[in-house]
């Protein structure tokens, strides 16, 4: 077996049959292949690797260059996707080799974190990834928000097709990238595809400044208004967009909107009936996973604790070693250390702490390592639990 990096154009002949078989209804039509080929101009910056035998591609992986906010630090991120193996070549270690090589290549390219959506989290757990929360949806009838109809909010909402609203929408995502823990975005090449999405975008503005945006489509009169991520810079943006949804009373029966794990829709109104759901099952409805590819890159992470602790990371190609983690003046610094470690954790363990999804006790109960009793307090203070919201789906 040989591993080869292929260009975006080569993906149609090498990766498309593997991906289409793995992820789409099949047999596929010629039109599906042509559609894939057309989309490849948005994949020019993706790194695509195939495993070949006798000139035939039998397995593939890909990574998009992305950026992600982890507790206030902007990281270059490898967004792993397109992982698939021909059924006759499965369980021969092809993806293990491909993924290992891909992560090394992306780290060499400057990526300090990586994320993906797993078909089964335990598979990627062995590559150091740890689970993050899946997005939720809030489903409600617009009349539940009728109190907002008469609210005099100091802003306006404009509805435009995605093509017209794309630049404002994209600018808002870049602003949220700087502000929101976990938020991640593609590079310009990949993002350009979303300009063509057949969607409306509602843009909320206060004094001309964009404070919220949400993409949506309506399936039929009396049916569903299905919305994407409710993106806001704060409560006013949210109120303006919810007021806009409320104005669809008597036009749609339900609004279904995507939200982060930290949103609490039942507090959007009094007597407000709402169903908040976050269904997880495998292989098709998993939460995302993420891992660190560098410990040093955690330097600068926002933390309120003035604490110092020695931690050893074990069993990992990228970040194994002993480190001094010091919180001072609101920021974390990470340096190599020769002290005796007070905690010994896997990559999944330290990634879970850094991403805010595990506390030190859960690191132990979930089997990600050992933390001395004296270290539980300092580690909890350095990495308080805080749910990340990824936004980008890949
Ligand atoms: C999942 C898939 C990509 C695995 O590819 P593969 O080439 O068979 O994987 P490998 O042989 O490299 O397996 C790596 C390790 O995972 C294990 N493994 C493979 N498939 C597994 C599965 N379905 N469940 C649990 N473990 C699995 C292997 O035993 C191996 O373990 P080892 O390293 O301890 O020996 C392949 O089965 C596939 O294409 N499935 C359909 C599409 C899909 O789900 N893609 C993933 C999207 S996130």
mmCIF file of C-alpha atoms in Angstrom, residues 128-313:
data_model
loop_
_atom_site.group_PDB
_atom_site.id
_atom_site.type_symbol
_atom_site.label_atom_id
_atom_site.label_comp_id
_atom_site.label_asym_id
_atom_site.label_seq_id
_atom_site.Cartn_x
_atom_site.Cartn_y
_atom_site.Cartn_z
ATOM 1 C CA UNK A 128 -6.352 11.309 21.147
ATOM 2 C CA UNK A 129 -9.684 12.990 20.312
ATOM 3 C CA UNK A 130 -12.203 13.771 23.058
ATOM 4 C CA UNK A 131 -15.961 14.351 22.718
ATOM 5 C CA UNK A 132 -17.461 17.862 22.575
ATOM 6 C CA UNK A 133 -21.168 18.710 22.879
ATOM 7 C CA UNK A 134 -23.377 18.247 19.860
ATOM 8 C CA UNK A 135 -25.413 21.277 18.837
ATOM 9 C CA UNK A 136 -29.025 21.425 19.998
ATOM 10 C CA UNK A 137 -32.185 22.459 18.222
ATOM 11 C CA UNK A 138 -35.028 24.477 19.682
ATOM 12 C CA UNK A 139 -38.459 23.759 18.155
ATOM 13 C CA UNK A 140 -41.359 26.085 18.892
ATOM 14 C CA UNK A 141 -44.468 27.681 17.426
ATOM 15 C CA UNK A 142 -43.909 31.361 16.551
ATOM 16 C CA UNK A 143 -46.892 32.435 18.712
ATOM 17 C CA UNK A 144 -44.888 31.362 21.776
ATOM 18 C CA UNK A 145 -42.761 34.466 21.189
ATOM 19 C CA UNK A 146 -45.715 36.823 20.634
ATOM 20 C CA UNK A 147 -44.590 39.020 23.550
ATOM 21 C CA UNK A 148 -41.750 40.140 21.273
ATOM 22 C CA UNK A 149 -44.110 41.362 18.526
ATOM 23 C CA UNK A 150 -44.883 44.555 20.391
ATOM 24 C CA UNK A 151 -41.380 45.005 21.846
ATOM 25 C CA UNK A 152 -39.746 48.190 20.628
ATOM 26 C CA UNK A 153 -36.192 46.974 20.048
ATOM 27 C CA UNK A 154 -33.506 49.438 18.932
ATOM 28 C CA UNK A 155 -32.554 47.593 15.767
ATOM 29 C CA UNK A 156 -33.746 46.157 12.463
ATOM 30 C CA UNK A 157 -33.732 42.774 10.753
ATOM 31 C CA UNK A 158 -33.223 42.526 7.021
ATOM 32 C CA UNK A 159 -33.980 39.377 5.002
ATOM 33 C CA UNK A 160 -31.866 38.716 1.921
ATOM 34 C CA UNK A 161 -30.846 35.682 -0.155
ATOM 35 C CA UNK A 162 -27.560 34.149 1.030
ATOM 36 C CA UNK A 163 -25.747 35.482 -2.033
ATOM 37 C CA UNK A 164 -26.596 39.053 -1.047
ATOM 38 C CA UNK A 165 -26.081 38.559 2.689
ATOM 39 C CA UNK A 166 -22.969 36.412 2.512
ATOM 40 C CA UNK A 167 -20.381 39.105 3.175
ATOM 41 C CA UNK A 168 -22.173 40.339 6.306
ATOM 42 C CA UNK A 169 -22.812 36.785 7.475
ATOM 43 C CA UNK A 170 -19.186 35.785 6.902
ATOM 44 C CA UNK A 171 -17.918 38.907 8.687
ATOM 45 C CA UNK A 172 -20.090 38.058 11.693
ATOM 46 C CA UNK A 173 -18.664 34.503 11.857
ATOM 47 C CA UNK A 174 -15.132 35.965 11.828
ATOM 48 C CA UNK A 175 -16.073 38.321 14.638
ATOM 49 C CA UNK A 176 -17.527 35.442 16.677
ATOM 50 C CA UNK A 177 -14.348 33.458 15.993
ATOM 51 C CA UNK A 178 -12.521 36.052 18.067
ATOM 52 C CA UNK A 179 -15.111 35.999 20.853
ATOM 53 C CA UNK A 180 -16.664 32.591 21.315
ATOM 54 C CA UNK A 181 -15.017 29.539 22.888
ATOM 55 C CA UNK A 182 -14.900 26.600 20.483
ATOM 56 C CA UNK A 183 -16.066 28.616 17.457
ATOM 57 C CA UNK A 184 -14.373 27.486 14.241
ATOM 58 C CA UNK A 185 -14.381 28.640 10.638
ATOM 59 C CA UNK A 186 -13.077 27.335 7.324
ATOM 60 C CA UNK A 187 -10.581 29.261 5.239
ATOM 61 C CA UNK A 188 -11.782 31.578 2.456
ATOM 62 C CA UNK A 189 -11.542 28.926 -0.262
ATOM 63 C CA UNK A 190 -13.909 26.493 1.439
ATOM 64 C CA UNK A 191 -16.187 29.174 2.906
ATOM 65 C CA UNK A 192 -16.886 30.545 -0.582
ATOM 66 C CA UNK A 193 -19.151 27.566 -1.289
ATOM 67 C CA UNK A 194 -21.674 28.769 1.287
ATOM 68 C CA UNK A 195 -22.318 31.910 -0.756
ATOM 69 C CA UNK A 196 -24.256 29.640 -3.100
ATOM 70 C CA UNK A 197 -26.465 28.036 -0.448
ATOM 71 C CA UNK A 198 -30.156 28.200 -1.379
ATOM 72 C CA UNK A 199 -31.090 29.925 1.892
ATOM 73 C CA UNK A 200 -32.424 33.176 3.244
ATOM 74 C CA UNK A 201 -30.305 35.000 5.744
ATOM 75 C CA UNK A 202 -31.874 37.279 8.349
ATOM 76 C CA UNK A 203 -29.399 39.935 9.471
ATOM 77 C CA UNK A 204 -29.997 41.912 12.673
ATOM 78 C CA UNK A 205 -28.445 45.374 12.915
ATOM 79 C CA UNK A 206 -28.202 48.029 15.585
ATOM 80 C CA UNK A 207 -27.071 51.432 14.295
ATOM 81 C CA UNK A 208 -25.838 49.691 11.156
ATOM 82 C CA UNK A 209 -23.685 47.211 13.057
ATOM 83 C CA UNK A 210 -24.472 43.506 12.545
ATOM 84 C CA UNK A 211 -25.410 41.960 15.905
ATOM 85 C CA UNK A 212 -26.937 38.705 14.720
ATOM 86 C CA UNK A 213 -27.611 36.541 11.675
ATOM 87 C CA UNK A 214 -29.333 33.278 10.936
ATOM 88 C CA UNK A 215 -29.778 31.319 7.707
ATOM 89 C CA UNK A 216 -33.078 29.594 7.036
ATOM 90 C CA UNK A 217 -35.508 28.093 4.564
ATOM 91 C CA UNK A 218 -39.269 27.598 4.731
ATOM 92 C CA UNK A 219 -40.600 24.248 3.571
ATOM 93 C CA UNK A 220 -44.255 25.237 2.920
ATOM 94 C CA UNK A 221 -47.113 27.492 3.989
ATOM 95 C CA UNK A 222 -48.144 26.303 7.458
ATOM 96 C CA UNK A 223 -45.007 24.133 7.644
ATOM 97 C CA UNK A 224 -41.542 24.560 9.140
ATOM 98 C CA UNK A 225 -39.096 27.422 9.152
ATOM 99 C CA UNK A 226 -35.823 25.520 9.421
ATOM 100 C CA UNK A 227 -32.989 27.734 10.598
ATOM 101 C CA UNK A 228 -29.238 27.245 10.878
ATOM 102 C CA UNK A 229 -27.082 28.444 13.766
ATOM 103 C CA UNK A 230 -28.522 31.348 15.743
ATOM 104 C CA UNK A 231 -25.463 33.595 15.556
ATOM 105 C CA UNK A 232 -25.515 36.622 17.821
ATOM 106 C CA UNK A 233 -23.071 38.932 19.517
ATOM 107 C CA UNK A 234 -25.347 39.155 22.587
ATOM 108 C CA UNK A 235 -28.904 39.447 23.955
ATOM 109 C CA UNK A 236 -30.038 42.237 21.638
ATOM 110 C CA UNK A 237 -29.077 40.309 18.519
ATOM 111 C CA UNK A 238 -30.896 37.275 19.851
ATOM 112 C CA UNK A 239 -34.023 39.277 20.739
ATOM 113 C CA UNK A 240 -34.110 40.871 17.269
ATOM 114 C CA UNK A 241 -33.858 37.489 15.512
ATOM 115 C CA UNK A 242 -36.453 35.876 17.810
ATOM 116 C CA UNK A 243 -38.776 38.829 17.162
ATOM 117 C CA UNK A 244 -38.265 38.218 13.458
ATOM 118 C CA UNK A 245 -39.231 34.547 13.925
ATOM 119 C CA UNK A 246 -42.310 35.648 15.925
ATOM 120 C CA UNK A 247 -43.473 37.635 12.876
ATOM 121 C CA UNK A 248 -43.964 34.317 11.055
ATOM 122 C CA UNK A 249 -47.047 33.547 13.168
ATOM 123 C CA UNK A 250 -49.876 32.239 10.930
ATOM 124 C CA UNK A 251 -47.320 31.598 8.176
ATOM 125 C CA UNK A 252 -45.350 28.646 9.592
ATOM 126 C CA UNK A 253 -46.378 26.112 12.215
ATOM 127 C CA UNK A 254 -42.933 25.631 13.740
ATOM 128 C CA UNK A 255 -39.533 27.231 13.889
ATOM 129 C CA UNK A 256 -36.616 24.817 14.252
ATOM 130 C CA UNK A 257 -33.351 26.607 15.011
ATOM 131 C CA UNK A 258 -29.835 25.331 15.764
ATOM 132 C CA UNK A 259 -28.295 26.489 19.047
ATOM 133 C CA UNK A 260 -25.229 25.829 21.194
ATOM 134 C CA UNK A 261 -25.254 23.730 24.360
ATOM 135 C CA UNK A 262 -25.146 26.916 26.450
ATOM 136 C CA UNK A 263 -28.434 28.357 25.111
ATOM 137 C CA UNK A 264 -31.519 27.976 27.338
ATOM 138 C CA UNK A 265 -34.576 28.471 25.063
ATOM 139 C CA UNK A 266 -37.149 28.020 27.853
ATOM 140 C CA UNK A 267 -35.930 31.385 29.147
ATOM 141 C CA UNK A 268 -36.709 33.163 25.865
ATOM 142 C CA UNK A 269 -40.244 33.871 27.097
ATOM 143 C CA UNK A 270 -42.807 33.342 29.863
ATOM 144 C CA UNK A 271 -45.311 30.543 29.151
ATOM 145 C CA UNK A 272 -43.069 29.643 26.174
ATOM 146 C CA UNK A 273 -43.562 26.043 25.019
ATOM 147 C CA UNK A 274 -40.338 24.792 23.407
ATOM 148 C CA UNK A 275 -38.649 21.467 22.733
ATOM 149 C CA UNK A 276 -34.870 21.595 23.121
ATOM 150 C CA UNK A 277 -33.162 18.531 21.671
ATOM 151 C CA UNK A 278 -29.625 17.243 21.299
ATOM 152 C CA UNK A 279 -29.956 13.758 19.903
ATOM 153 C CA UNK A 280 -26.757 11.741 19.693
ATOM 154 C CA UNK A 281 -26.412 8.353 18.076
ATOM 155 C CA UNK A 282 -23.964 6.653 15.782
ATOM 156 C CA UNK A 283 -22.895 6.638 13.028
ATOM 157 C CA UNK A 284 -24.858 9.653 11.755
ATOM 158 C CA UNK A 285 -25.611 11.978 14.716
ATOM 159 C CA UNK A 286 -22.411 12.288 16.705
ATOM 160 C CA UNK A 287 -21.115 15.236 18.640
ATOM 161 C CA UNK A 288 -17.813 16.608 17.351
ATOM 162 C CA UNK A 289 -14.454 15.636 18.820
ATOM 163 C CA UNK A 290 -11.222 17.606 19.164
ATOM 164 C CA UNK A 291 -7.631 17.227 20.272
ATOM 165 C CA UNK A 292 -4.567 19.328 20.898
ATOM 166 C CA UNK A 293 -1.622 18.948 18.503
ATOM 167 C CA UNK A 294 0.644 21.198 20.579
ATOM 168 C CA UNK A 295 0.904 21.909 24.311
ATOM 169 C CA UNK A 296 2.985 25.064 23.874
ATOM 170 C CA UNK A 297 0.176 26.559 21.781
ATOM 171 C CA UNK A 298 -1.967 26.706 24.941
ATOM 172 C CA UNK A 299 0.222 29.614 26.049
ATOM 173 C CA UNK A 300 -2.008 32.685 26.135
ATOM 174 C CA UNK A 301 -5.161 30.750 27.051
ATOM 175 C CA UNK A 302 -7.475 32.920 29.134
ATOM 176 C CA UNK A 303 -7.646 31.775 32.757
ATOM 177 C CA UNK A 304 -8.557 33.616 35.933
ATOM 178 C CA UNK A 305 -6.489 31.351 38.197
ATOM 179 C CA UNK A 306 -3.071 32.151 39.624
ATOM 180 C CA UNK A 307 -1.886 28.561 39.931
ATOM 181 C CA UNK A 308 1.033 26.458 38.785
ATOM 182 C CA UNK A 309 1.043 22.736 38.228
ATOM 183 C CA UNK A 310 3.241 20.065 36.617
ATOM 184 C CA UNK A 311 1.455 17.704 34.293
ATOM 185 C CA UNK A 312 2.681 14.775 32.235
ATOM 186 C CA UNK A 313 0.991 13.834 28.972
#
